[in-house]
Structure formats: structure tokens, C-alpha cells
XYZ file of C-alpha atoms in Angstrom:
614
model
C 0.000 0.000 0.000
C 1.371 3.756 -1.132
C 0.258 4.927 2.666
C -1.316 3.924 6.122
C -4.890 5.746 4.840
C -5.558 3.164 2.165
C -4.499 0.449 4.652
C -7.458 1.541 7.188
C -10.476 -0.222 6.549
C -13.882 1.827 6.732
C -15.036 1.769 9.994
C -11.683 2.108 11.472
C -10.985 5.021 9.302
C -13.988 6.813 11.273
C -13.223 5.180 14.334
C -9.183 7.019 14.353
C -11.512 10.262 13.454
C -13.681 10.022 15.891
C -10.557 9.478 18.771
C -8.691 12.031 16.685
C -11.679 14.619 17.475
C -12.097 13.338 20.953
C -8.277 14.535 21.895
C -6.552 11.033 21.809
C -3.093 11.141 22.003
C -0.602 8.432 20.683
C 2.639 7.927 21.385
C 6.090 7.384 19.109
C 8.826 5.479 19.958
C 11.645 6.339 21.670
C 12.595 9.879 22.690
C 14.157 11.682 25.512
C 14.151 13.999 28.405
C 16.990 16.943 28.054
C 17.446 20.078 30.205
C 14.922 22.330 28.494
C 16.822 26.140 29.686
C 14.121 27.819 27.953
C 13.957 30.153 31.016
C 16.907 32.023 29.679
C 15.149 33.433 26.832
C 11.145 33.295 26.967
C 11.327 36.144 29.725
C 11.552 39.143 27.954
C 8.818 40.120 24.802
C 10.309 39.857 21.467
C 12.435 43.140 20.794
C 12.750 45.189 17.590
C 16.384 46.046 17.089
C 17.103 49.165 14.204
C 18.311 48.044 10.598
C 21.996 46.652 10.346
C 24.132 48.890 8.436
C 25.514 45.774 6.452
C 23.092 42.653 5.590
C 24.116 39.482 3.746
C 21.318 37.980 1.672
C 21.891 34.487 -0.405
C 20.554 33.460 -3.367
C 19.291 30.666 -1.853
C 17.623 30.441 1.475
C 15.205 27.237 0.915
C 15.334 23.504 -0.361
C 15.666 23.719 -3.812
C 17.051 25.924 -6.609
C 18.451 29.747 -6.173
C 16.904 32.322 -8.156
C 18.182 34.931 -11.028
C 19.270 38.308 -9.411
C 17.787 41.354 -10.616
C 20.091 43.739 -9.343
C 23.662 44.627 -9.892
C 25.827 46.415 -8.183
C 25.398 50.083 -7.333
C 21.924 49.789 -7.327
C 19.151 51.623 -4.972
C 16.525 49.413 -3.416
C 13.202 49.776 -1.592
C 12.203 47.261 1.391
C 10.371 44.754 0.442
C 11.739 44.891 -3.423
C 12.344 41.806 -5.514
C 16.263 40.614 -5.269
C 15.829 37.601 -7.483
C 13.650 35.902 -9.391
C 12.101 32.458 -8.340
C 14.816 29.626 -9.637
C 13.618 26.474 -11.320
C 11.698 23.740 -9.666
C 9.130 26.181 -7.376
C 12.417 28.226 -6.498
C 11.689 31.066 -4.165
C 12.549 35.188 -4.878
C 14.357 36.972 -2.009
C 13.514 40.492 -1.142
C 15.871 43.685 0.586
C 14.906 43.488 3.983
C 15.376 47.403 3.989
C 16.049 50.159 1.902
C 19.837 50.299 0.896
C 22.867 50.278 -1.736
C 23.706 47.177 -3.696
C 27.500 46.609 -2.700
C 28.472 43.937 -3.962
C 27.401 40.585 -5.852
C 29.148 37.291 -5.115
C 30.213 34.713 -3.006
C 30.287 34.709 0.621
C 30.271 32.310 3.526
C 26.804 30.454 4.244
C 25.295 29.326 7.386
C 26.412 25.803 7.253
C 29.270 23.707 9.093
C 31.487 23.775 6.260
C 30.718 27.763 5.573
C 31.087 26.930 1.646
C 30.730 30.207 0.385
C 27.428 30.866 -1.757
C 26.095 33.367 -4.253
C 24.981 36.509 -1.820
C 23.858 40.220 -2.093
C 25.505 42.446 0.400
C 23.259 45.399 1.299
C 24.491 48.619 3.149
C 21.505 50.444 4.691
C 20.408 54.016 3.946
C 18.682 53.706 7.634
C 15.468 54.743 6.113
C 13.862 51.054 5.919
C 11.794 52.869 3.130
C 9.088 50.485 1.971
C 8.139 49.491 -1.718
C 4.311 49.600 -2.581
C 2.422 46.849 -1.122
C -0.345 44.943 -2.187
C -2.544 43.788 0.709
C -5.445 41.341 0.662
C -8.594 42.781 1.888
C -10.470 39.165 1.033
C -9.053 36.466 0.757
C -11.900 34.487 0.124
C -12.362 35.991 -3.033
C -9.205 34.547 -4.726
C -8.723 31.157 -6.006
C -6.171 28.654 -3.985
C -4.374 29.214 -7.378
C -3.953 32.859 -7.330
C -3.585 32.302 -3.491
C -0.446 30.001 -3.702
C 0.936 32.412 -6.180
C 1.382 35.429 -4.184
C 2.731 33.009 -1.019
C 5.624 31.654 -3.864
C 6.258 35.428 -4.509
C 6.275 36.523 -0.916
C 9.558 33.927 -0.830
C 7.757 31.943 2.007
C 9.402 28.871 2.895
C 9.028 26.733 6.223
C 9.860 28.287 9.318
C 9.862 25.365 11.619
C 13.820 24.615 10.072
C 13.499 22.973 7.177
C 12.697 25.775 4.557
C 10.878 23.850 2.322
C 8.784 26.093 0.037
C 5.122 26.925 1.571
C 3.663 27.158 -2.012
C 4.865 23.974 -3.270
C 3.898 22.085 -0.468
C 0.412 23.407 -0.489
C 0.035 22.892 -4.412
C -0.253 18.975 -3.293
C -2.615 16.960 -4.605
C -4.800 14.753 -2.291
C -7.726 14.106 0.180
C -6.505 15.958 3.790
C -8.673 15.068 6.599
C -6.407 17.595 8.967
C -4.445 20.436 9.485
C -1.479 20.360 12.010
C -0.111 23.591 12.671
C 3.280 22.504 14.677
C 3.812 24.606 17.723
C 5.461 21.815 19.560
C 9.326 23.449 19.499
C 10.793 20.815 21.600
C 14.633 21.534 21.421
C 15.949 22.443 24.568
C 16.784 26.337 24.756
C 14.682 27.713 21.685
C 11.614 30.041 22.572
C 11.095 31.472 18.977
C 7.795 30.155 18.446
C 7.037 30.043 22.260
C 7.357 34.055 22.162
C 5.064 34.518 18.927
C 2.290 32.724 20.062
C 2.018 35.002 23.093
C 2.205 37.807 21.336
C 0.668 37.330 17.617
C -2.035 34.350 18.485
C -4.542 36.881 16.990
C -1.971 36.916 13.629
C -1.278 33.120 13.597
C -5.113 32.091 13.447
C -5.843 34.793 10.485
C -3.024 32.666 8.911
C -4.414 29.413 9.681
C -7.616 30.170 8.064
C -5.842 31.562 4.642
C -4.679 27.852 5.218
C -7.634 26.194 5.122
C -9.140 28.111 2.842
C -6.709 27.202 0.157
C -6.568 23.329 1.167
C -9.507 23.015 1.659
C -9.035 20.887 5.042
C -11.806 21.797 7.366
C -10.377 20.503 10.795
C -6.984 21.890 11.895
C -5.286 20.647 15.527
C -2.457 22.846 16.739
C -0.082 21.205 18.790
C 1.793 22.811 22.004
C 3.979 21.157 24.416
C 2.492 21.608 27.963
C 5.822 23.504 29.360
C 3.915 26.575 27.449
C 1.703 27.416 29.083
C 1.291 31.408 28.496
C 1.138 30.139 24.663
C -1.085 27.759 25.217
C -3.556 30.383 26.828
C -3.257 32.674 24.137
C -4.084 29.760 21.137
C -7.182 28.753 22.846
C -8.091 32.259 23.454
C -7.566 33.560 19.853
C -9.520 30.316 18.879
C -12.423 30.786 21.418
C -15.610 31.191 19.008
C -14.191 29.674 15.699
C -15.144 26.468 14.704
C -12.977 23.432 13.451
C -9.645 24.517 15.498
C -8.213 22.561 18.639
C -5.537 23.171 20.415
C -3.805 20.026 21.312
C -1.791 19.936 24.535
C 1.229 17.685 23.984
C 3.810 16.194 26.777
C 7.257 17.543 26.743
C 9.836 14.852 25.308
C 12.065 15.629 22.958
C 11.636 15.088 19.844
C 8.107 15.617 19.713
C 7.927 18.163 17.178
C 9.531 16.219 14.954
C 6.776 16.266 11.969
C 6.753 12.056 11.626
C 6.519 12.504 15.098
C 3.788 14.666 15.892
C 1.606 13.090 13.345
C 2.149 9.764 15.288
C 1.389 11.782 18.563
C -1.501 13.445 17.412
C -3.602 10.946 14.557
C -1.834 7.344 15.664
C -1.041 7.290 11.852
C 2.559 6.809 10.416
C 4.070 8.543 7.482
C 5.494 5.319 4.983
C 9.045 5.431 4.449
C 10.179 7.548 1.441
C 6.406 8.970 1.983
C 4.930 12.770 2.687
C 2.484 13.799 5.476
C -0.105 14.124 2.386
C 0.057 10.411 1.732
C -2.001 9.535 5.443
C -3.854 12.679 4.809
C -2.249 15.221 6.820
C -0.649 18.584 5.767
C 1.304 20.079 8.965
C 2.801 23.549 8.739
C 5.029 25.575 11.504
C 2.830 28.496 13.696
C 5.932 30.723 12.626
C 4.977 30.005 8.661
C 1.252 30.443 9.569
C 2.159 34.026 10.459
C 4.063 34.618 7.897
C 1.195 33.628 5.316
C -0.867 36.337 7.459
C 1.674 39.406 7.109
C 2.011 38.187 3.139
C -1.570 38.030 1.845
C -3.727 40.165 4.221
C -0.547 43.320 5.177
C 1.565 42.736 1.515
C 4.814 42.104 2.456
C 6.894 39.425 1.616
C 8.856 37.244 4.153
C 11.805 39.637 5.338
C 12.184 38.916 9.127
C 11.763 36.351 11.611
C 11.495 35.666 15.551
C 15.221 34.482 16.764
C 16.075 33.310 19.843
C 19.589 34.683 21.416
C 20.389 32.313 24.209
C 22.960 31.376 26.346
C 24.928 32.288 29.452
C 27.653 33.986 27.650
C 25.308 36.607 26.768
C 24.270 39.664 29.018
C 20.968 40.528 27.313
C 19.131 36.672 26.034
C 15.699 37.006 24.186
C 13.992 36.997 21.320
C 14.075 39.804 18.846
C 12.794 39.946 14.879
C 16.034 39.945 13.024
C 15.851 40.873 9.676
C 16.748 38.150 6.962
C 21.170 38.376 6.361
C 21.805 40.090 9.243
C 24.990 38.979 10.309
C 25.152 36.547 13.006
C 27.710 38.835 15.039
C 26.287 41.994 14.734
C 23.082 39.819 16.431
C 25.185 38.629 19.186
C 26.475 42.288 19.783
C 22.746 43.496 20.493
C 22.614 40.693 22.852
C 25.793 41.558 24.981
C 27.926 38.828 23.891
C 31.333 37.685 26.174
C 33.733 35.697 24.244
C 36.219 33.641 25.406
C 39.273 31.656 24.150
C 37.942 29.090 22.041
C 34.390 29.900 22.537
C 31.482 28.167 19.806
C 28.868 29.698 18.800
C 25.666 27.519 18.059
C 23.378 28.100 14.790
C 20.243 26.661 16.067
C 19.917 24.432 19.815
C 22.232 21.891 21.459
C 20.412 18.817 19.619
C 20.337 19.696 15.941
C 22.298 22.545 15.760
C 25.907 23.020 14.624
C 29.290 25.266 15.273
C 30.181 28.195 13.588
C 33.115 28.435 11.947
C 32.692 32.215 11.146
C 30.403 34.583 12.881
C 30.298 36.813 9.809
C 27.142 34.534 8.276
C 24.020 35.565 7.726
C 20.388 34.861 9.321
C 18.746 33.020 7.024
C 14.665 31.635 6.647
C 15.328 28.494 8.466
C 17.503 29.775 11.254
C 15.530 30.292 14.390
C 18.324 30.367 17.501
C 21.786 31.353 18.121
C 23.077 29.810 20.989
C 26.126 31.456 22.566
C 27.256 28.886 25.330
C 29.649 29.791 28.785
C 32.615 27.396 28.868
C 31.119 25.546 31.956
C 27.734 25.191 30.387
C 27.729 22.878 27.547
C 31.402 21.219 27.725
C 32.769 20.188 24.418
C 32.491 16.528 23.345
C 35.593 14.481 24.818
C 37.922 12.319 22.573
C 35.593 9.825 20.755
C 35.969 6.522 22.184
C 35.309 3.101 21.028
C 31.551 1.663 20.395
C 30.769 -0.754 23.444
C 27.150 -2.140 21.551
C 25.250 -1.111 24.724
C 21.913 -0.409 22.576
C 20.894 3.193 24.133
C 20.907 4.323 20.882
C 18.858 2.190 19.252
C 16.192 2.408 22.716
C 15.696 6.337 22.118
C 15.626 6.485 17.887
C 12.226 7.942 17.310
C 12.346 6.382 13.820
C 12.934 3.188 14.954
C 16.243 3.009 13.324
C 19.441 0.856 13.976
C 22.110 3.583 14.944
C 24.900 1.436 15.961
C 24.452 -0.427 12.644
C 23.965 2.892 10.801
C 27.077 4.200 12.206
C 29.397 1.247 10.914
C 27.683 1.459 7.580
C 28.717 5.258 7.654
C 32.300 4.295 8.908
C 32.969 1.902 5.980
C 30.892 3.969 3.243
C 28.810 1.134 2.517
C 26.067 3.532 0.722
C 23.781 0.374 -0.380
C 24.358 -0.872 3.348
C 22.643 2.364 4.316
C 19.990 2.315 2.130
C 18.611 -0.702 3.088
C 18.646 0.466 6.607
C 16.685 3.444 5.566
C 19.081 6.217 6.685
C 17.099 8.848 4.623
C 14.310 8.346 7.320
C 17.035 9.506 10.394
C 15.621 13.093 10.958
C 19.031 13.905 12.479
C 17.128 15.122 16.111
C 20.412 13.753 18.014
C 18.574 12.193 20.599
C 21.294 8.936 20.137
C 24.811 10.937 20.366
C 23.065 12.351 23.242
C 22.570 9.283 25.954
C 26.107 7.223 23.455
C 28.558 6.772 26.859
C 31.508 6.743 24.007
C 30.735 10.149 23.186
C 30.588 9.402 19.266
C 29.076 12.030 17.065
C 26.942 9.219 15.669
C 24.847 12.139 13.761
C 28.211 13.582 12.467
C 28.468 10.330 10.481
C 25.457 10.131 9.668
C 25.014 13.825 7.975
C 28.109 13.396 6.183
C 26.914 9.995 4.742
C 24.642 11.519 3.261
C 26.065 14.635 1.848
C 28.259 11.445 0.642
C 24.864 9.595 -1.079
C 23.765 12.948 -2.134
C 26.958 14.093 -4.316
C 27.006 10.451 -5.433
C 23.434 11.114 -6.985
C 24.398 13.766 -8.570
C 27.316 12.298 -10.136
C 25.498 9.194 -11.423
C 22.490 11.643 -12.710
C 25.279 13.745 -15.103
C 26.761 10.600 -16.041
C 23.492 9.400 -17.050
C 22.908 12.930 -18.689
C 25.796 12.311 -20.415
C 25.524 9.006 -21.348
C 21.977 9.861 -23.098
C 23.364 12.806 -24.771
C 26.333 10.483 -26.078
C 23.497 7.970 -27.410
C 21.198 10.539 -28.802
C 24.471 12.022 -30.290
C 25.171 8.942 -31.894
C 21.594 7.936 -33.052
C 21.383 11.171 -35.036
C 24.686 10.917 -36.824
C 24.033 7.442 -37.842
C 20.626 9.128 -38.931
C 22.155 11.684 -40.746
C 24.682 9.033 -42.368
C 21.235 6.995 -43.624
C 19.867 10.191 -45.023
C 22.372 10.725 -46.554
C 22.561 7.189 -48.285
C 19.027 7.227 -49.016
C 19.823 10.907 -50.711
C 22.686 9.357 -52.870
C 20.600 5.933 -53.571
C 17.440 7.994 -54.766
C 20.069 10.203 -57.029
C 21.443 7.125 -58.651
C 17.990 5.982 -59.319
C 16.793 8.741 -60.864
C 19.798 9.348 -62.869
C 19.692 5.732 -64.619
C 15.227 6.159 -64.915
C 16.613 9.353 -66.749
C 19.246 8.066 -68.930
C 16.690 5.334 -69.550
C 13.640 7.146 -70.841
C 16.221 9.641 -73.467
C 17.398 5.660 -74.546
C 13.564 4.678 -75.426
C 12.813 8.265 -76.619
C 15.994 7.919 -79.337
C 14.643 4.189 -80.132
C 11.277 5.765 -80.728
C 12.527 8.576 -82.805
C 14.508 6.082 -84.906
C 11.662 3.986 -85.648
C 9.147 6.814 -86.499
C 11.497 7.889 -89.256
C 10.932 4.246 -91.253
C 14.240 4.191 -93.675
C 17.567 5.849 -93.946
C 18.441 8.348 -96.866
C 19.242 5.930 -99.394
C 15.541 5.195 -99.708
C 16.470 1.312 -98.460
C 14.315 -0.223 -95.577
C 15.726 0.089 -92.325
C 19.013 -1.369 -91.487
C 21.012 -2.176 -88.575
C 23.678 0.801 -87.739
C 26.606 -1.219 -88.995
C 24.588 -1.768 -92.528
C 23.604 1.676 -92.484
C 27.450 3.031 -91.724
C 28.723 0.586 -94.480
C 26.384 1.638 -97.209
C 27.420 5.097 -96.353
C 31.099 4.316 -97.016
C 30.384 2.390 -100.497
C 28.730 5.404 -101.343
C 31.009 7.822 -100.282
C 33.866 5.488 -102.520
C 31.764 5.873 -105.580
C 31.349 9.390 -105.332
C 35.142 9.734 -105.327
C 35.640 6.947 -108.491
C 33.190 9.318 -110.365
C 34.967 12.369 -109.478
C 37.996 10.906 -110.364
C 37.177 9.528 -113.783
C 35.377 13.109 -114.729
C 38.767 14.768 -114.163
C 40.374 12.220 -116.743
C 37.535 12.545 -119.321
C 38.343 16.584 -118.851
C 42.721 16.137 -119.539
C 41.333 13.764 -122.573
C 39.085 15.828 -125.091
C 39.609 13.592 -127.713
C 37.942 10.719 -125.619
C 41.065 8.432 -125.438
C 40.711 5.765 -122.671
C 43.435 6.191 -119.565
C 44.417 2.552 -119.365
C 46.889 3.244 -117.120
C 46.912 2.040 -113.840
C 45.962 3.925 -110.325
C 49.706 4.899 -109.640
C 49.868 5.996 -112.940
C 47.541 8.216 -113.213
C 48.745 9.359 -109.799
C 51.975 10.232 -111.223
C 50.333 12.260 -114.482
C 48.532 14.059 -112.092
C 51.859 15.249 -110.455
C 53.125 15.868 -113.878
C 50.330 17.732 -114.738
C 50.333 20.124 -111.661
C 53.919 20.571 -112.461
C 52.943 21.653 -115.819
C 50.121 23.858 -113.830
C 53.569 25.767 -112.750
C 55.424 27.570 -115.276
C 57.823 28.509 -113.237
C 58.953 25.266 -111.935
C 58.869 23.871 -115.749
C 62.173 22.653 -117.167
C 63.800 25.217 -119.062
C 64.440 22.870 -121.867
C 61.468 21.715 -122.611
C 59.866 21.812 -126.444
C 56.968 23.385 -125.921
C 57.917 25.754 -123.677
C 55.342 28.219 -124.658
C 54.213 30.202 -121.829
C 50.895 31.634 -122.707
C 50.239 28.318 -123.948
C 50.581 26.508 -120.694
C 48.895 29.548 -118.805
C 45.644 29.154 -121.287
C 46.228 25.456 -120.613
C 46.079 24.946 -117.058
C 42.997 27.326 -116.835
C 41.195 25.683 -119.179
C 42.191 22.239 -117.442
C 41.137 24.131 -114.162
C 37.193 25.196 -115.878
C 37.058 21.465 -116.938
C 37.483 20.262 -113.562
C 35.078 22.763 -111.682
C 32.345 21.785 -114.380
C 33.061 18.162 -113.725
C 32.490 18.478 -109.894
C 29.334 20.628 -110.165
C 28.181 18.043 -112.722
C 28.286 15.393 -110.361
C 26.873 17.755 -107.547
């Protein structure tokens, strides 16, 4: 079966509604119990600090592809204005968080453990925080979930609750959704982001939720809180007093709850397959932070350009919450907040569990930050020299994914990437919750994130070979194509040179046979016959010539019995007689007007001869 849903018969498809409605809770395996320190922070109301003079906005601040800038450098730009255009695949824009100077364009260090640098704006502020027009909402309900989804994907909403994945795309889903979770769980120890917002925005947060259900069309929604919040609590059941379909849900604390495989477990008793989506058991769950932020987009205009951090930690003077605006930098944050460092002091992006150590404090905030955690030496002790595995199976007792860590954790060791598929690694949701009770102090998640940075670049590579490997066939395929052609062009030429040469061949033959006899007046002849009869006559042309020039030298009619030569030789004596000069100076009748009347009258004979046979 493609998901749990289908896999309910009937009745007990109404029966897990029916307990859902009622306020039945589940439970999830595993899980644990951590210091929660969210005293430090969820004291004070959220604070409004004053522009940055410098922010640091990337490209990309969601899963999937960065946009196309639309600025350059030197450029003037209004709050809330368009930095990029959505990138491929339901890419998200990103917007100037205030009204500034375009620096500069390029790479800079991300918020990540590695601090790979990325493609970033960096904005100087003008101080003004002037806005761009707006375009607010006044009714929702008279827009499509269409033109509703569009103008979240251009506010640059993505998931608040940490993983960023775009708010748009994931509402776009197809499929029958009996509920709507709106996660206000936020179970990691120290963070009080969300904590903070529903105390003060409840009001805001429920306009959002029902923008949410009026584009999913999901009538029931359940929003979950853990019951160490209990100010938050008060104010979600107080903004929902009076509307109908919403429940708040009252969660224990255990860590990690809010995990969103996890909740759903907690809250419906269904389970999300493996490789599956929340969709596929008919659930769409979406972070109290996000729900505000769909509020502030469609109903006030403005695109996603802040959000609720929490600064935490005994090493600074001042711990809260304030709204930082998107790329400010993470130490001009920890400045506001009174920061003391101290040799070899680490700075936390997000809480003890699932956060990780800056290498930089000159990154930016980014959509799915949502703490800064800025520990004293004495109060989270760095991890001790790793020591060897001694198989005591805590790990495996507090995986809320019912995983195999130990096993997962050789696997990772020896880079057996098949070994970790079939052990379903891509379901580990990275919460911590097994480096946290390992006595050997291994970073089992350490491994585990790296495998799969491992599997992922792996991916990639085999998808460009196979990229390549299809533009190499289709390459090939359409040369040998063009070779064919190109045979089949020479081929057809051939052919219609010899149907050519062929019909001028019977054209001739019938031309030939029309005529019905050559010029001699005989019938029809072969060509040989035809080209000797030719000759013959052409020989007795010349005899007749020939014997006409005798008859002329002969007036007297005497017969020339000499033979051929002979007559060859008078001939030459004759033309030498033809030539007075070249006549013997002794000869008898040496009479030069005599041989002059001769020879022309010789020379009248023969031109009367010719024209007589003519």
C-alpha cells in the first residue's frame, strides 16, 4: 500500500476520526528527556532592534534551486523589493529586507558547518527602511487557492519550523486531507522562537491558519503545544475561542516531539510510509511561525523579510527573542545581545540537539535559522575524545524512527552507501537524541550527515553521467541518422539518374523507328549496314569524281588505261605543268601563254566536272 490511509479499513478510518476529534493522544517510539533552559530566553517580549548597516542575503535560502538576481551592483533598493527571481523547480525570490545600496554581488560564507561560500547580495543600509508599494489582501476568500499560492511563492515563504521547504509547493499537493497540524510543539531544549510569537501574535497566527484552510480546503486543523507553554497555550485557545474546526492540542514535553513524523504519530496514531509525505495519510502540517508569515504576506503585503530568533545562552548579558531581519549577520546579532567571548568559545546556529558550530560569525540569518546559541565554557562542555563503540543499545532504545544507529554508524564508517539504504538512513531526521545518551561520546549524527552529503553528491554524479551518457546515445543515433539520409539521398540520385538516362534511350529508339528508312531510300538497317552503305557510297562518289577529271585532260575521248599509280603520277606531272615557273627550261613546248591558257582551261574542266556530279 502507497500509505497507512488506504491500509485503514472503513469503519476504522472513522473510528481514528472520531478518537482524533475526541483529543486522543498516541505515542512514538523512543525519545528523551533533556534540560529544556528555555527560562533564559522566553522572559523578555520579542524586541525590535534598528536596521543593520551591512546585511548578507543568499541566493538561496530554501530547499531547492536559487533564483536569477535582478540587481547589480550600485543599485538603490526599496524594502520589500524583488532581489531575485524564483529559480527552477518552485524556487523562491528573495527580497531587501530594507532600503539600501547594492555593494556587492558574489560569493560569501553560508550558514552551514562547512561555511562553503554561496552566491549573496551584500546590502548597506540608507537607515530609512523605506518600503516598496504593497499589495494587501482585503479578502481572501475571493481569490482562487491558485492565485492564493501564487502570491505566497512570490512573498519567498518557505518553512519556518527549520526545514525551509517552500510553503507554495507544499500546499500545491494533490490529495484528500482530513487535517491540518499547525506545529507549535518546538521541543529543542533552549529555543523560545515560536514560544514568544504565540504570546504575542495568536490573533496573527489564526488569520493565517484560516488563509490555510481556505486554500486546502481541510476543514479541521489541531495545533499542537507542548504543555511547558503554558502562556502560549492560553493565548491559542483564546484567539480560537468562538471559531469552529480549530483545537488546540496539549502535547507532553519529550524531545523530539515536534519532529513532523513525530507529531503526526502523537496526534492521529497514523505513520508517514518510508520515502512517503504527510499528504500520503492525509495530513498537511505547517510551523505556527509560517502560519504568520502567510498572514503578514496576503492580508498586510509584504513578503517574508524577518523572523522571531532566539539569542540564548549564558555567555550573553541581554538573552531574548528579537525579529532579526533576513542576512543580518550573526555577530552583529550577538552584539545586540551583549555577547562575552572567550578563548575558544562556539557559537551555536540553532539548539544543542540539531544545531551546529560556527566556523565564522560573519554569516548571515537566514529563513530556516531560528536560535543562536552562545554557550559559557562551563555550560555545555565540548564533546571528549571519541571513544570506542561498546554495543550497549541506548541508541537504538531512544531512535524515534525506529532506526538501527549502531548499525547505521558502521555502515557510515565503511561507506557502505547500499548498506545504508537498506537500513533506511534517509528516514534519520538527524534530532540527536542517540549521540546524546552514546557513553563513548561518538558524534553518531556527524556520520550520519556526512553519509549523506556522501549519497547525495554520489546522486548527482550518477544523474550527469546518465545525462551524459543519453546525450552520447542521442548524439550517436542522429549521426548514424544523418549518415542513412544521406545514403538514401545518394541511392534515390542514382535511381533517378539511370530512370533518366533510360527514358532519353527509349525516346531515341522511338525517334529512330518513327522515321521508317535511312536516306538511301532502303528499308531500315542495322547501324553497322547503315554506316557501311554510307562508305560504299562515299567510294563511288570519289571513283566518279575521279574519272570526270580524266575525261576533262582527254578531249579527244582516249581511254586512260593506265593504272591507279599511274595516273597518280600524271597528275603530279600535270600540276607541275600547272607551274610555269617550276617547268624545265628545256622543254619543247615551252610556250608560256600556252601553258597559262592550258592549265585554266584544265582548271574550268574540272570545276564543271564536280558541279556536274553535284
Amino acid at each position: 500500500m502507497s500509505s497507512l490511509v488506504h491500509q485503514f479499513s472503513h469503519e476504522d478510518l472513522l473510528r481514528n476520526r472520531d478518537d482524533i476529534a475526541a483529543g486522543k493522544l498516541w505515542q512514538f517510539p523512543g525519545g528523551i528527556h533533556p534540560p529544556q533552559r528555555k527560562e533564559l530566553a522566553n522572559k523578555t517580549a520579542i524586541r525590535r532592534l534598528p536596521p543593520p548597516s551591512r546585511l548578507l542575503i543568499p541566493f538561496k535560502q530554501h530547499i531547492g534551486q536559487p533564483g536569477t538576481v535582478l540587481v547589480q551592483e550600485g543599485d538603490h533598493v526599496l524594502k520589500g523589493q524583488p532581489l531575485t527571481a524564483p529559480g527552477p523547480n518552485s524556487g523562491l525570490p528573495v527580497h531587501a529586507p530594507t532600503s539600501g545600496r547594492i555593494k556587492r554581488i558574489g560569493e560569501h560564507p553560508s550558514a552551514h558547518p562547512s561555511a562553503l561560500p554561496v552566491a549573496t547580495i551584500e546590502l548597506l543600509s540608507d537607515g530609512e527602511d523605506e518600503w516598496a508599494e504593497k499589495h494587501p489582501i482585503a479578502d481572501y476568500t475571493a481569490l482562487s487557492s491558485s492565485e492564493l499560492i501564487a502570491l505566497i511563492a512570490e512573498a519567498g515563504i518557505a518553512g519556518l519550523g527549520g526545514a525551509a521547504f517552500p510553503t507554495a509547493q507544499k500546499l500545491a499537493a494533490d490529495g484528500q486531507l482530513d487535517y491540518l497540524i499547525i506545529n507549535g510543539v518546538e521541543c529543542e531544549p533552549y529555543i523560545v522562537s515560536d514560544d514568544r510569537l504565540m504570546r504575542e501574535h495568536a490573533a496573527g497566527i489564526v488569520r493565517g491558519i484560516r488563509i490555510l484552510q481556505h486554500i486546502s480546503g481541510v476543514k479541521n486543523v489541531l495545533i499542537a503545544i507542548e504543555d511547558n507553554k503554558p502562556e502560549a497555550i492560553r493565548a491559542m485557545q483564546d484567539a480560537c475561542s468562538g471559531t469552529e474546526n480549530l483545537a488546540v492540542r496539549i502535547v507532553p514535553t519529550r524531545y523530539p516531539s515536534g519532529g513532523e513524523r513525530q507529531l503526526i504519530q502523537l496526534l492521529t496514531g497514523r505513520e508517514v510510509p518510508a520515502n512517503g509525505l504527510p499528504k500520503d495519510v492525509g495530513l498537511l502540517m505547517q510551523n505556527v511561525g509560517t502560519a504568520y508569515a502567510v498572514y503578514r504576506a496576503i492580508i498586510l503585503g509584504e513578503p517574508l523579510l524577518e523572523r522571531v530568533i532566539t539569542l540564548t545562552g549564558e555567555a550573553l548579558q541581554q538573552p531574548g527573542t528579537v525579529w532579526a531581519m533576513l542576512g543580518t549577520p550573526v555577530d552583529t546579532l550577538l552584539k545586540q545581545a551583549g555577547y562575552v567571548p572567550y578563548p575558544n568559545a562556539r557559537v551555536i546556529m540553532g539548539g544543542p540537539m540539531m544545531g551546529f558550530t560556527l566556523p565564522t560569525l560573519d554569516v548571515p540569518i537566514v529563513k530556516g535559522s531560528n536560535c543562536i546559541l552562545a554557550p559559557a565554557k562551563r555550560e555545555l562542555p565540548a564533546s571528549t575524545t571519541e571513544m570506542a563503540c561498546i554495543r550497549c543499545g541506548a541508541c537504538a532504545d531512544v531512535c524515534p524512527a525506529s532506526l538501527l544507529p549502531q548499525q547505521l554508524y558502521w555502515l557510515a564508517r565503511d561507506h557502505d552507501h547500499d548498506g545504508l539504504r537498506e537500513h533506511h538512513l534517509a528516514d534519520c531526521i538527524e534530532c540527536g537524541a542517540c549521540a546524546y545518551v552514546c557513553p563513548s561520546e561518538i558524534p553518531l549524527v556527524h556520520y550520519y550527515r556526512q553519509a549523506k552529503a556522501d549519497m547525495r553528491e554520489q546522486y548527482i554524479e550518477k544523474q550527469k553521467a546518465e545525462i551524459a551518457k543519453e546525450r552520447f546515445e542521442a548524439r550517436k543515433a542522429r549521426l548514424e541518422r544523418e549518415k542513412q539520409e544521406r545514403l538514401e539521398r545518394h541511392e534515390r540520385a542514382a535511381e533517378a539518374r539511370k530512370r533518366a538516362l533510360a527514358e532519353r534511350e527509349a525516346k531515341a529508339a522511338e525517334t529512330a523507328s518513327a522515321s521508317g528508312s535511312d536516306t538511301t531510300g532502303e528499308p531500315n538497317k542495322p547501324a553497322n549496314d547503315r554506316v557501311a552503305a554510307a562508305i560504299a557510297r562515299a567510294k563511288a562518289k570519289k571513283a566518279e569524281q575521279q574519272k570526270a577529271a580524266q575525261a576533262t585532260e582527254n578531249p579527244e575521248g582516249q581511254a586512260d588505261a593506265k593504272p591507279e599509280a599511274q595516273t597518280e603520277s600524271s597528275n603530279s606531272a600535270e600540276a607541275l605543268k600547272a607551274s610555269p615557273d617550276e617547268a624545265p627550261e628545256n622543254d619543247p613546248g615551252n610556250d608560256k601563254k600556252a601553258r597559262i591558257a592550258a592549265a585554266v582551261a584544265r582548271a574550268k574542266a574540272k570545276k564543271a566536272a564536280q558541279q556536274g556530279s553535284d
